[in-house]
Amino acid sequence: QVQLVESGGGLVQPGGSLRLSCAASGSTSSINYMGWYRQAPGKQRELVAAITSDGSTNYADSVKGRFTISRDNAKNTVYLQMNSLKPEDTAVYYCYALRVISQYWGQGTQVTVSS
């Protein structure tokens, strides 16, 4: 089993920045993929950014150039640096991990972008 705990959400003005963290614990060996998804009210959950164990990344088109995903393997933690935030980035952000064929989700952290 893998447990994921997110932190770093909150309220920020448009143009501002936030950094989300996701700490993994439990059976963290062989986690080969971690990512961030988000779900806004009335919308489907969507991939925001992901990173593999070898550091390869991919991003949703809507966040390219604004968000950066990174990973500290020694701390079993993945980060999402979000810059130039827009109101449409408002959502619950979920951390995701894939270990072999098992999927794990965090409890989610709210990000609200509003003036």
Tab-separated table of N, CA, C and O in Angstrom:
chain	number	residue	atom	x	y	z
A	1	GLN	N	0.830	-1.197	0.000
A	1	GLN	CA	0.000	0.000	0.000
A	1	GLN	C	0.871	1.256	0.000
A	1	GLN	O	1.966	1.256	0.544
A	2	VAL	N	0.339	2.270	-0.622
A	2	VAL	CA	1.014	3.572	-0.657
A	2	VAL	C	0.033	4.621	-0.148
A	2	VAL	O	-1.129	4.641	-0.548
A	3	GLN	N	0.499	5.469	0.731
A	3	GLN	CA	-0.311	6.581	1.208
A	3	GLN	C	0.262	7.874	0.635
A	3	GLN	O	1.486	8.066	0.615
A	4	LEU	N	-0.627	8.744	0.187
A	4	LEU	CA	-0.227	10.021	-0.401
A	4	LEU	C	-0.886	11.148	0.383
A	4	LEU	O	-2.100	11.138	0.579
A	5	VAL	N	-0.091	12.102	0.798
A	5	VAL	CA	-0.610	13.241	1.556
A	5	VAL	C	-0.198	14.523	0.856
A	5	VAL	O	1.001	14.808	0.723
A	6	GLU	N	-1.201	15.293	0.413
A	6	GLU	CA	-0.930	16.554	-0.271
A	6	GLU	C	-0.935	17.716	0.711
A	6	GLU	O	-1.587	17.662	1.752
A	7	SER	N	-0.237	18.757	0.340
A	7	SER	CA	-0.265	20.004	1.107
A	7	SER	C	0.079	21.151	0.171
A	7	SER	O	0.603	20.933	-0.928
A	8	GLY	N	-0.237	22.360	0.615
A	8	GLY	CA	0.160	23.543	-0.131
A	8	GLY	C	-0.943	24.274	-0.859
A	8	GLY	O	-0.696	25.318	-1.470
A	9	GLY	N	-2.157	23.756	-0.831
A	9	GLY	CA	-3.247	24.450	-1.495
A	9	GLY	C	-3.648	25.700	-0.740
A	9	GLY	O	-3.147	25.987	0.345
A	10	GLY	N	-4.559	26.471	-1.336
A	10	GLY	CA	-5.033	27.666	-0.679
A	10	GLY	C	-5.652	28.644	-1.653
A	10	GLY	O	-5.941	28.294	-2.802
A	11	LEU	N	-5.826	29.853	-1.173
A	11	LEU	CA	-6.410	30.929	-1.969
A	11	LEU	C	-5.293	31.854	-2.436
A	11	LEU	O	-4.450	32.281	-1.634
A	12	VAL	N	-5.306	32.174	-3.721
A	12	VAL	CA	-4.277	33.042	-4.283
A	12	VAL	C	-4.927	33.939	-5.327
A	12	VAL	O	-5.915	33.556	-5.966
A	13	GLN	N	-4.370	35.121	-5.495
A	13	GLN	CA	-4.892	36.035	-6.500
A	13	GLN	C	-4.403	35.643	-7.896
A	13	GLN	O	-3.347	35.009	-8.029
A	14	PRO	N	-5.141	36.030	-8.914
A	14	PRO	CA	-4.668	35.770	-10.282
A	14	PRO	C	-3.267	36.339	-10.492
A	14	PRO	O	-2.968	37.455	-10.043
A	15	GLY	N	-2.435	35.540	-11.158
A	15	GLY	CA	-1.045	35.919	-11.366
A	15	GLY	C	-0.107	35.454	-10.276
A	15	GLY	O	1.115	35.558	-10.420
A	16	GLY	N	-0.665	34.953	-9.197
A	16	GLY	CA	0.143	34.503	-8.078
A	16	GLY	C	0.689	33.105	-8.268
A	16	GLY	O	0.511	32.481	-9.327
A	17	SER	N	1.359	32.615	-7.220
A	17	SER	CA	2.011	31.300	-7.267
A	17	SER	C	1.658	30.482	-6.035
A	17	SER	O	1.388	31.022	-4.961
A	18	LEU	N	1.692	29.182	-6.214
A	18	LEU	CA	1.559	28.221	-5.122
A	18	LEU	C	2.443	27.036	-5.437
A	18	LEU	O	2.698	26.735	-6.614
A	19	ARG	N	2.877	26.346	-4.390
A	19	ARG	CA	3.593	25.090	-4.583
A	19	ARG	C	2.883	24.004	-3.799
A	19	ARG	O	2.720	24.105	-2.580
A	20	LEU	N	2.494	22.967	-4.520
A	20	LEU	CA	1.880	21.798	-3.900
A	20	LEU	C	2.938	20.738	-3.653
A	20	LEU	O	3.874	20.583	-4.439
A	21	SER	N	2.758	20.024	-2.553
A	21	SER	CA	3.648	18.907	-2.225
A	21	SER	C	2.817	17.658	-2.018
A	21	SER	O	1.686	17.724	-1.537
A	22	CYS	N	3.397	16.530	-2.359
A	22	CYS	CA	2.748	15.247	-2.148
A	22	CYS	C	3.796	14.284	-1.601
A	22	CYS	O	4.744	13.934	-2.310
A	23	ALA	N	3.608	13.883	-0.360
A	23	ALA	CA	4.537	12.961	0.282
A	23	ALA	C	3.972	11.551	0.241
A	23	ALA	O	2.835	11.320	0.669
A	24	ALA	N	4.764	10.631	-0.265
A	24	ALA	CA	4.364	9.237	-0.342
A	24	ALA	C	4.988	8.453	0.804
A	24	ALA	O	6.149	8.679	1.160
A	25	SER	N	4.226	7.537	1.367
A	25	SER	CA	4.739	6.667	2.425
A	25	SER	C	4.187	5.265	2.219
A	25	SER	O	3.272	5.050	1.425
A	26	GLY	N	4.743	4.323	2.949
A	26	GLY	CA	4.344	2.932	2.798
A	26	GLY	C	5.278	2.216	1.837
A	26	GLY	O	6.486	2.397	1.903
A	27	SER	N	4.711	1.459	0.943
A	27	SER	CA	5.515	0.677	-0.011
A	27	SER	C	5.875	1.548	-1.209
A	27	SER	O	5.315	1.431	-2.294
A	28	THR	N	6.848	2.432	-1.001
A	28	THR	CA	7.173	3.425	-2.033
A	28	THR	C	8.166	2.918	-3.070
A	28	THR	O	8.371	3.597	-4.085
A	29	SER	N	8.778	1.782	-2.815
A	29	SER	CA	9.693	1.259	-3.825
A	29	SER	C	8.900	0.901	-5.078
A	29	SER	O	7.742	0.511	-4.995
A	30	SER	N	9.489	1.052	-6.194
A	30	SER	CA	8.875	0.711	-7.486
A	30	SER	C	7.716	1.610	-7.867
A	30	SER	O	6.909	1.254	-8.725
A	31	ILE	N	7.597	2.790	-7.243
A	31	ILE	CA	6.651	3.783	-7.760
A	31	ILE	C	7.277	4.331	-9.027
A	31	ILE	O	8.312	4.982	-8.982
A	32	ASN	N	6.677	4.053	-10.145
A	32	ASN	CA	7.316	4.429	-11.402
A	32	ASN	C	6.701	5.656	-12.047
A	32	ASN	O	7.202	6.163	-13.058
A	33	TYR	N	5.628	6.166	-11.451
A	33	TYR	CA	4.928	7.289	-12.083
A	33	TYR	C	4.166	8.030	-11.001
A	33	TYR	O	3.461	7.403	-10.211
A	34	MET	N	4.347	9.338	-10.960
A	34	MET	CA	3.561	10.168	-10.049
A	34	MET	C	3.060	11.384	-10.807
A	34	MET	O	3.707	11.842	-11.762
A	35	GLY	N	1.929	11.872	-10.386
A	35	GLY	CA	1.381	13.009	-11.105
A	35	GLY	C	0.379	13.790	-10.283
A	35	GLY	O	0.059	13.422	-9.150
A	36	TRP	N	-0.070	14.866	-10.883
A	36	TRP	CA	-1.105	15.715	-10.305
A	36	TRP	C	-2.277	15.780	-11.275
A	36	TRP	O	-2.090	16.019	-12.481
A	37	TYR	N	-3.448	15.559	-10.731
A	37	TYR	CA	-4.682	15.717	-11.471
A	37	TYR	C	-5.494	16.802	-10.773
A	37	TYR	O	-5.245	17.133	-9.616
A	38	ARG	N	-6.480	17.325	-11.468
A	38	ARG	CA	-7.360	18.301	-10.837
A	38	ARG	C	-8.787	18.093	-11.314
A	38	ARG	O	-9.027	17.566	-12.406
A	39	GLN	N	-9.706	18.520	-10.470
A	39	GLN	CA	-11.117	18.411	-10.805
A	39	GLN	C	-11.826	19.673	-10.341
A	39	GLN	O	-11.855	19.982	-9.144
A	40	ALA	N	-12.383	20.371	-11.305
A	40	ALA	CA	-13.165	21.566	-11.014
A	40	ALA	C	-14.633	21.160	-10.893
A	40	ALA	O	-15.045	20.123	-11.429
A	41	PRO	N	-15.437	21.969	-10.215
A	41	PRO	CA	-16.859	21.631	-10.059
A	41	PRO	C	-17.542	21.427	-11.406
A	41	PRO	O	-17.402	22.241	-12.322
A	42	GLY	N	-18.240	20.307	-11.532
A	42	GLY	CA	-18.977	20.011	-12.749
A	42	GLY	C	-18.138	19.516	-13.901
A	42	GLY	O	-18.649	19.325	-14.997
A	43	LYS	N	-16.858	19.303	-13.649
A	43	LYS	CA	-15.970	18.849	-14.722
A	43	LYS	C	-15.315	17.525	-14.349
A	43	LYS	O	-15.269	17.143	-13.186
A	44	GLN	N	-14.795	16.858	-15.363
A	44	GLN	CA	-14.096	15.593	-15.134
A	44	GLN	C	-12.687	15.860	-14.589
A	44	GLN	O	-12.095	16.910	-14.831
A	45	ARG	N	-12.180	14.877	-13.890
A	45	ARG	CA	-10.809	14.960	-13.409
A	45	ARG	C	-9.870	14.905	-14.601
A	45	ARG	O	-10.063	14.090	-15.519
A	46	GLU	N	-8.865	15.760	-14.590
A	46	GLU	CA	-7.946	15.821	-15.724
A	46	GLU	C	-6.498	15.820	-15.241
A	46	GLU	O	-6.185	16.303	-14.151
A	47	LEU	N	-5.643	15.280	-16.091
A	47	LEU	CA	-4.212	15.286	-15.795
A	47	LEU	C	-3.671	16.699	-15.917
A	47	LEU	O	-3.946	17.406	-16.888
A	48	VAL	N	-2.878	17.107	-14.928
A	48	VAL	CA	-2.199	18.392	-14.961
A	48	VAL	C	-0.739	18.202	-15.358
A	48	VAL	O	-0.246	18.842	-16.287
A	49	ALA	N	-0.048	17.326	-14.648
A	49	ALA	CA	1.371	17.089	-14.917
A	49	ALA	C	1.753	15.746	-14.325
A	49	ALA	O	1.155	15.300	-13.344
A	50	ALA	N	2.760	15.121	-14.913
A	50	ALA	CA	3.214	13.825	-14.435
A	50	ALA	C	4.715	13.714	-14.609
A	50	ALA	O	5.316	14.393	-15.457
A	51	ILE	N	5.308	12.832	-13.792
A	51	ILE	CA	6.742	12.613	-13.855
A	51	ILE	C	7.029	11.141	-13.595
A	51	ILE	O	6.416	10.526	-12.728
A	52	THR	N	7.931	10.588	-14.382
A	52	THR	CA	8.295	9.190	-14.210
A	52	THR	C	9.493	9.076	-13.266
A	52	THR	O	10.105	10.074	-12.889
A	53	SER	N	9.843	7.845	-12.933
A	53	SER	CA	10.950	7.616	-12.010
A	53	SER	C	12.282	8.077	-12.586
A	53	SER	O	13.205	8.397	-11.831
A	54	ASP	N	12.395	8.143	-13.905
A	54	ASP	CA	13.643	8.608	-14.512
A	54	ASP	C	13.618	10.100	-14.817
A	54	ASP	O	14.540	10.633	-15.439
A	55	GLY	N	12.548	10.790	-14.386
A	55	GLY	CA	12.501	12.233	-14.512
A	55	GLY	C	11.796	12.777	-15.744
A	55	GLY	O	11.705	13.994	-15.913
A	56	SER	N	11.276	11.918	-16.582
A	56	SER	CA	10.537	12.390	-17.751
A	56	SER	C	9.220	13.025	-17.296
A	56	SER	O	8.565	12.506	-16.394
A	57	THR	N	8.854	14.126	-17.939
A	57	THR	CA	7.656	14.846	-17.530
A	57	THR	C	6.711	15.064	-18.708
A	57	THR	O	7.122	15.035	-19.879
A	58	ASN	N	5.447	15.267	-18.389
A	58	ASN	CA	4.497	15.733	-19.386
A	58	ASN	C	3.458	16.606	-18.701
A	58	ASN	O	3.205	16.466	-17.494
A	59	TYR	N	2.904	17.517	-19.472
A	59	TYR	CA	2.009	18.542	-18.944
A	59	TYR	C	0.773	18.680	-19.824
A	59	TYR	O	0.829	18.486	-21.047
A	60	ALA	N	-0.316	19.072	-19.196
A	60	ALA	CA	-1.486	19.479	-19.960
A	60	ALA	C	-1.139	20.758	-20.712
A	60	ALA	O	-0.388	21.602	-20.215
A	61	ASP	N	-1.697	20.902	-21.892
A	61	ASP	CA	-1.405	22.096	-22.695
A	61	ASP	C	-1.755	23.377	-21.947
A	61	ASP	O	-1.083	24.399	-22.095
A	62	SER	N	-2.794	23.312	-21.137
A	62	SER	CA	-3.282	24.513	-20.456
A	62	SER	C	-2.325	25.030	-19.381
A	62	SER	O	-2.467	26.179	-18.943
A	63	VAL	N	-1.356	24.207	-18.967
A	63	VAL	CA	-0.441	24.635	-17.896
A	63	VAL	C	1.009	24.708	-18.352
A	63	VAL	O	1.869	25.126	-17.573
A	64	LYS	N	1.283	24.322	-19.581
A	64	LYS	CA	2.662	24.368	-20.075
A	64	LYS	C	3.225	25.781	-19.987
A	64	LYS	O	2.566	26.742	-20.363
A	65	GLY	N	4.441	25.864	-19.479
A	65	GLY	CA	5.084	27.162	-19.329
A	65	GLY	C	4.745	27.868	-18.035
A	65	GLY	O	5.373	28.868	-17.685
A	66	ARG	N	3.741	27.369	-17.307
A	66	ARG	CA	3.347	27.989	-16.035
A	66	ARG	C	3.590	27.068	-14.848
A	66	ARG	O	3.929	27.530	-13.758
A	67	PHE	N	3.391	25.774	-15.041
A	67	PHE	CA	3.527	24.801	-13.958
A	67	PHE	C	4.777	23.958	-14.188
A	67	PHE	O	5.136	23.650	-15.331
A	68	THR	N	5.396	23.549	-13.088
A	68	THR	CA	6.561	22.674	-13.157
A	68	THR	C	6.419	21.562	-12.129
A	68	THR	O	6.208	21.833	-10.944
A	69	ILE	N	6.545	20.332	-12.590
A	69	ILE	CA	6.504	19.188	-11.681
A	69	ILE	C	7.932	18.726	-11.432
A	69	ILE	O	8.772	18.739	-12.335
A	70	SER	N	8.200	18.348	-10.184
A	70	SER	CA	9.522	17.840	-9.843
A	70	SER	C	9.365	16.747	-8.788
A	70	SER	O	8.299	16.603	-8.184
A	71	ARG	N	10.449	16.032	-8.594
A	71	ARG	CA	10.369	14.859	-7.718
A	71	ARG	C	11.661	14.740	-6.921
A	71	ARG	O	12.745	14.888	-7.481
A	72	ASP	N	11.523	14.500	-5.621
A	72	ASP	CA	12.660	14.220	-4.753
A	72	ASP	C	12.550	12.758	-4.345
A	72	ASP	O	11.776	12.422	-3.437
A	73	ASN	N	13.295	11.908	-5.009
A	73	ASN	CA	13.181	10.474	-4.749
A	73	ASN	C	13.634	10.110	-3.334
A	73	ASN	O	13.094	9.181	-2.726
A	74	ALA	N	14.589	10.839	-2.799
A	74	ALA	CA	15.080	10.535	-1.452
A	74	ALA	C	13.996	10.793	-0.401
A	74	ALA	O	13.934	10.112	0.627
A	75	LYS	N	13.136	11.777	-0.675
A	75	LYS	CA	12.058	12.104	0.256
A	75	LYS	C	10.716	11.517	-0.168
A	75	LYS	O	9.709	11.741	0.501
A	76	ASN	N	10.710	10.801	-1.286
A	76	ASN	CA	9.454	10.235	-1.809
A	76	ASN	C	8.380	11.311	-1.926
A	76	ASN	O	7.216	11.105	-1.539
A	77	THR	N	8.784	12.450	-2.440
A	77	THR	CA	7.890	13.583	-2.527
A	77	THR	C	7.898	14.152	-3.945
A	77	THR	O	8.952	14.225	-4.582
A	78	VAL	N	6.726	14.522	-4.409
A	78	VAL	CA	6.591	15.178	-5.700
A	78	VAL	C	5.996	16.559	-5.464
A	78	VAL	O	5.174	16.749	-4.567
A	79	TYR	N	6.451	17.518	-6.255
A	79	TYR	CA	6.036	18.901	-6.103
A	79	TYR	C	5.395	19.406	-7.388
A	79	TYR	O	5.711	18.945	-8.490
A	80	LEU	N	4.512	20.372	-7.236
A	80	LEU	CA	3.955	21.066	-8.385
A	80	LEU	C	4.066	22.563	-8.108
A	80	LEU	O	3.347	23.096	-7.268
A	81	GLN	N	4.985	23.203	-8.811
A	81	GLN	CA	5.132	24.647	-8.710
A	81	GLN	C	4.204	25.283	-9.726
A	81	GLN	O	4.302	25.008	-10.927
A	82	MET	N	3.295	26.116	-9.239
A	82	MET	CA	2.291	26.726	-10.106
A	82	MET	C	2.495	28.239	-10.098
A	82	MET	O	2.371	28.879	-9.051
A	83	ASN	N	2.822	28.768	-11.256
A	83	ASN	CA	3.025	30.204	-11.414
A	83	ASN	C	1.981	30.786	-12.354
A	83	ASN	O	1.328	30.051	-13.098
A	84	SER	N	1.847	32.101	-12.329
A	84	SER	CA	0.909	32.799	-13.223
A	84	SER	C	-0.475	32.161	-13.166
A	84	SER	O	-1.091	31.880	-14.203
A	85	LEU	N	-0.950	31.916	-11.977
A	85	LEU	CA	-2.224	31.228	-11.801
A	85	LEU	C	-3.382	32.035	-12.345
A	85	LEU	O	-3.388	33.275	-12.275
A	86	LYS	N	-4.352	31.312	-12.886
A	86	LYS	CA	-5.537	31.906	-13.484
A	86	LYS	C	-6.779	31.406	-12.762
A	86	LYS	O	-6.754	30.322	-12.171
A	87	PRO	N	-7.875	32.141	-12.824
A	87	PRO	CA	-9.105	31.657	-12.185
A	87	PRO	C	-9.512	30.265	-12.667
A	87	PRO	O	-10.050	29.475	-11.878
A	88	GLU	N	-9.237	29.953	-13.924
A	88	GLU	CA	-9.611	28.636	-14.445
A	88	GLU	C	-8.742	27.508	-13.899
A	88	GLU	O	-9.015	26.338	-14.158
A	89	ASP	N	-7.715	27.836	-13.127
A	89	ASP	CA	-6.922	26.806	-12.450
A	89	ASP	C	-7.576	26.374	-11.136
A	89	ASP	O	-7.107	25.433	-10.483
A	90	THR	N	-8.650	27.044	-10.745
A	90	THR	CA	-9.353	26.691	-9.514
A	90	THR	C	-9.910	25.270	-9.601
A	90	THR	O	-10.615	24.929	-10.551
A	91	ALA	N	-9.549	24.461	-8.628
A	91	ALA	CA	-9.961	23.053	-8.629
A	91	ALA	C	-9.432	22.385	-7.364
A	91	ALA	O	-8.626	22.968	-6.634
A	92	VAL	N	-9.884	21.163	-7.155
A	92	VAL	CA	-9.241	20.295	-6.170
A	92	VAL	C	-8.132	19.551	-6.894
A	92	VAL	O	-8.374	18.939	-7.943
A	93	TYR	N	-6.934	19.617	-6.351
A	93	TYR	CA	-5.772	18.973	-6.953
A	93	TYR	C	-5.467	17.680	-6.203
A	93	TYR	O	-5.359	17.676	-4.969
A	94	TYR	N	-5.321	16.598	-6.963
A	94	TYR	CA	-5.077	15.277	-6.402
A	94	TYR	C	-3.714	14.763	-6.830
A	94	TYR	O	-3.347	14.847	-8.011
A	95	CYS	N	-3.010	14.208	-5.881
A	95	CYS	CA	-1.762	13.519	-6.179
A	95	CYS	C	-2.085	12.081	-6.573
A	95	CYS	O	-3.017	11.470	-6.022
A	96	TYR	N	-1.312	11.560	-7.482
A	96	TYR	CA	-1.538	10.204	-8.022
A	96	TYR	C	-0.203	9.483	-8.090
A	96	TYR	O	0.820	10.065	-8.411
A	97	ALA	N	-0.242	8.199	-7.779
A	97	ALA	CA	0.964	7.376	-7.905
A	97	ALA	C	0.603	6.038	-8.521
A	97	ALA	O	-0.451	5.473	-8.236
A	98	LEU	N	1.498	5.562	-9.362
A	98	LEU	CA	1.344	4.247	-9.977
A	98	LEU	C	2.525	3.397	-9.553
A	98	LEU	O	3.679	3.746	-9.807
A	99	ARG	N	2.236	2.296	-8.883
A	99	ARG	CA	3.271	1.365	-8.440
A	99	ARG	C	2.970	0.014	-9.079
A	99	ARG	O	2.011	-0.643	-8.705
A	100	VAL	N	3.774	-0.331	-10.044
A	100	VAL	CA	3.570	-1.545	-10.849
A	100	VAL	C	2.210	-1.386	-11.535
A	100	VAL	O	2.083	-0.592	-12.457
A	101	ILE	N	1.184	-2.073	-11.081
A	101	ILE	CA	-0.134	-1.914	-11.705
A	101	ILE	C	-1.164	-1.337	-10.736
A	101	ILE	O	-2.335	-1.207	-11.088
A	102	SER	N	-0.715	-0.965	-9.541
A	102	SER	CA	-1.642	-0.432	-8.536
A	102	SER	C	-1.639	1.094	-8.563
A	102	SER	O	-0.580	1.714	-8.625
A	103	GLN	N	-2.833	1.669	-8.477
A	103	GLN	CA	-2.993	3.125	-8.505
A	103	GLN	C	-3.385	3.633	-7.121
A	103	GLN	O	-4.174	3.000	-6.423
A	104	TYR	N	-2.850	4.788	-6.782
A	104	TYR	CA	-3.128	5.394	-5.485
A	104	TYR	C	-3.435	6.878	-5.680
A	104	TYR	O	-2.848	7.534	-6.556
A	105	TRP	N	-4.338	7.364	-4.834
A	105	TRP	CA	-4.737	8.771	-4.884
A	105	TRP	C	-4.614	9.405	-3.505
A	105	TRP	O	-4.879	8.756	-2.491
A	106	GLY	N	-4.267	10.686	-3.496
A	106	GLY	CA	-4.318	11.443	-2.271
A	106	GLY	C	-5.735	11.941	-2.020
A	106	GLY	O	-6.637	11.721	-2.828
A	107	GLN	N	-5.911	12.638	-0.904
A	107	GLN	CA	-7.239	13.087	-0.520
A	107	GLN	C	-7.651	14.376	-1.221
A	107	GLN	O	-8.820	14.746	-1.218
A	108	GLY	N	-6.686	15.051	-1.836
A	108	GLY	CA	-6.979	16.270	-2.567
A	108	GLY	C	-6.720	17.522	-1.752
A	108	GLY	O	-6.863	17.511	-0.523
A	109	THR	N	-6.338	18.582	-2.435
A	109	THR	CA	-6.136	19.876	-1.792
A	109	THR	C	-6.747	20.952	-2.684
A	109	THR	O	-6.578	20.932	-3.906
A	110	GLN	N	-7.482	21.856	-2.061
A	110	GLN	CA	-8.199	22.873	-2.817
A	110	GLN	C	-7.260	24.013	-3.207
A	110	GLN	O	-6.523	24.545	-2.366
A	111	VAL	N	-7.334	24.392	-4.483
A	111	VAL	CA	-6.642	25.580	-4.981
A	111	VAL	C	-7.706	26.520	-5.539
A	111	VAL	O	-8.478	26.133	-6.410
A	112	THR	N	-7.748	27.726	-5.009
A	112	THR	CA	-8.710	28.714	-5.461
A	112	THR	C	-7.962	29.951	-5.927
A	112	THR	O	-7.169	30.517	-5.163
A	113	VAL	N	-8.211	30.341	-7.164
A	113	VAL	CA	-7.571	31.533	-7.737
A	113	VAL	C	-8.660	32.585	-7.932
A	113	VAL	O	-9.532	32.436	-8.785
A	114	SER	N	-8.594	33.620	-7.122
A	114	SER	CA	-9.648	34.626	-7.150
A	114	SER	C	-9.138	35.928	-6.565
A	114	SER	O	-8.297	35.935	-5.663
A	115	SER	N	-9.672	37.021	-7.078
A	115	SER	CA	-9.327	38.325	-6.538
A	115	SER	C	-10.353	38.754	-5.500
A	115	SER	O	-10.233	39.836	-4.913
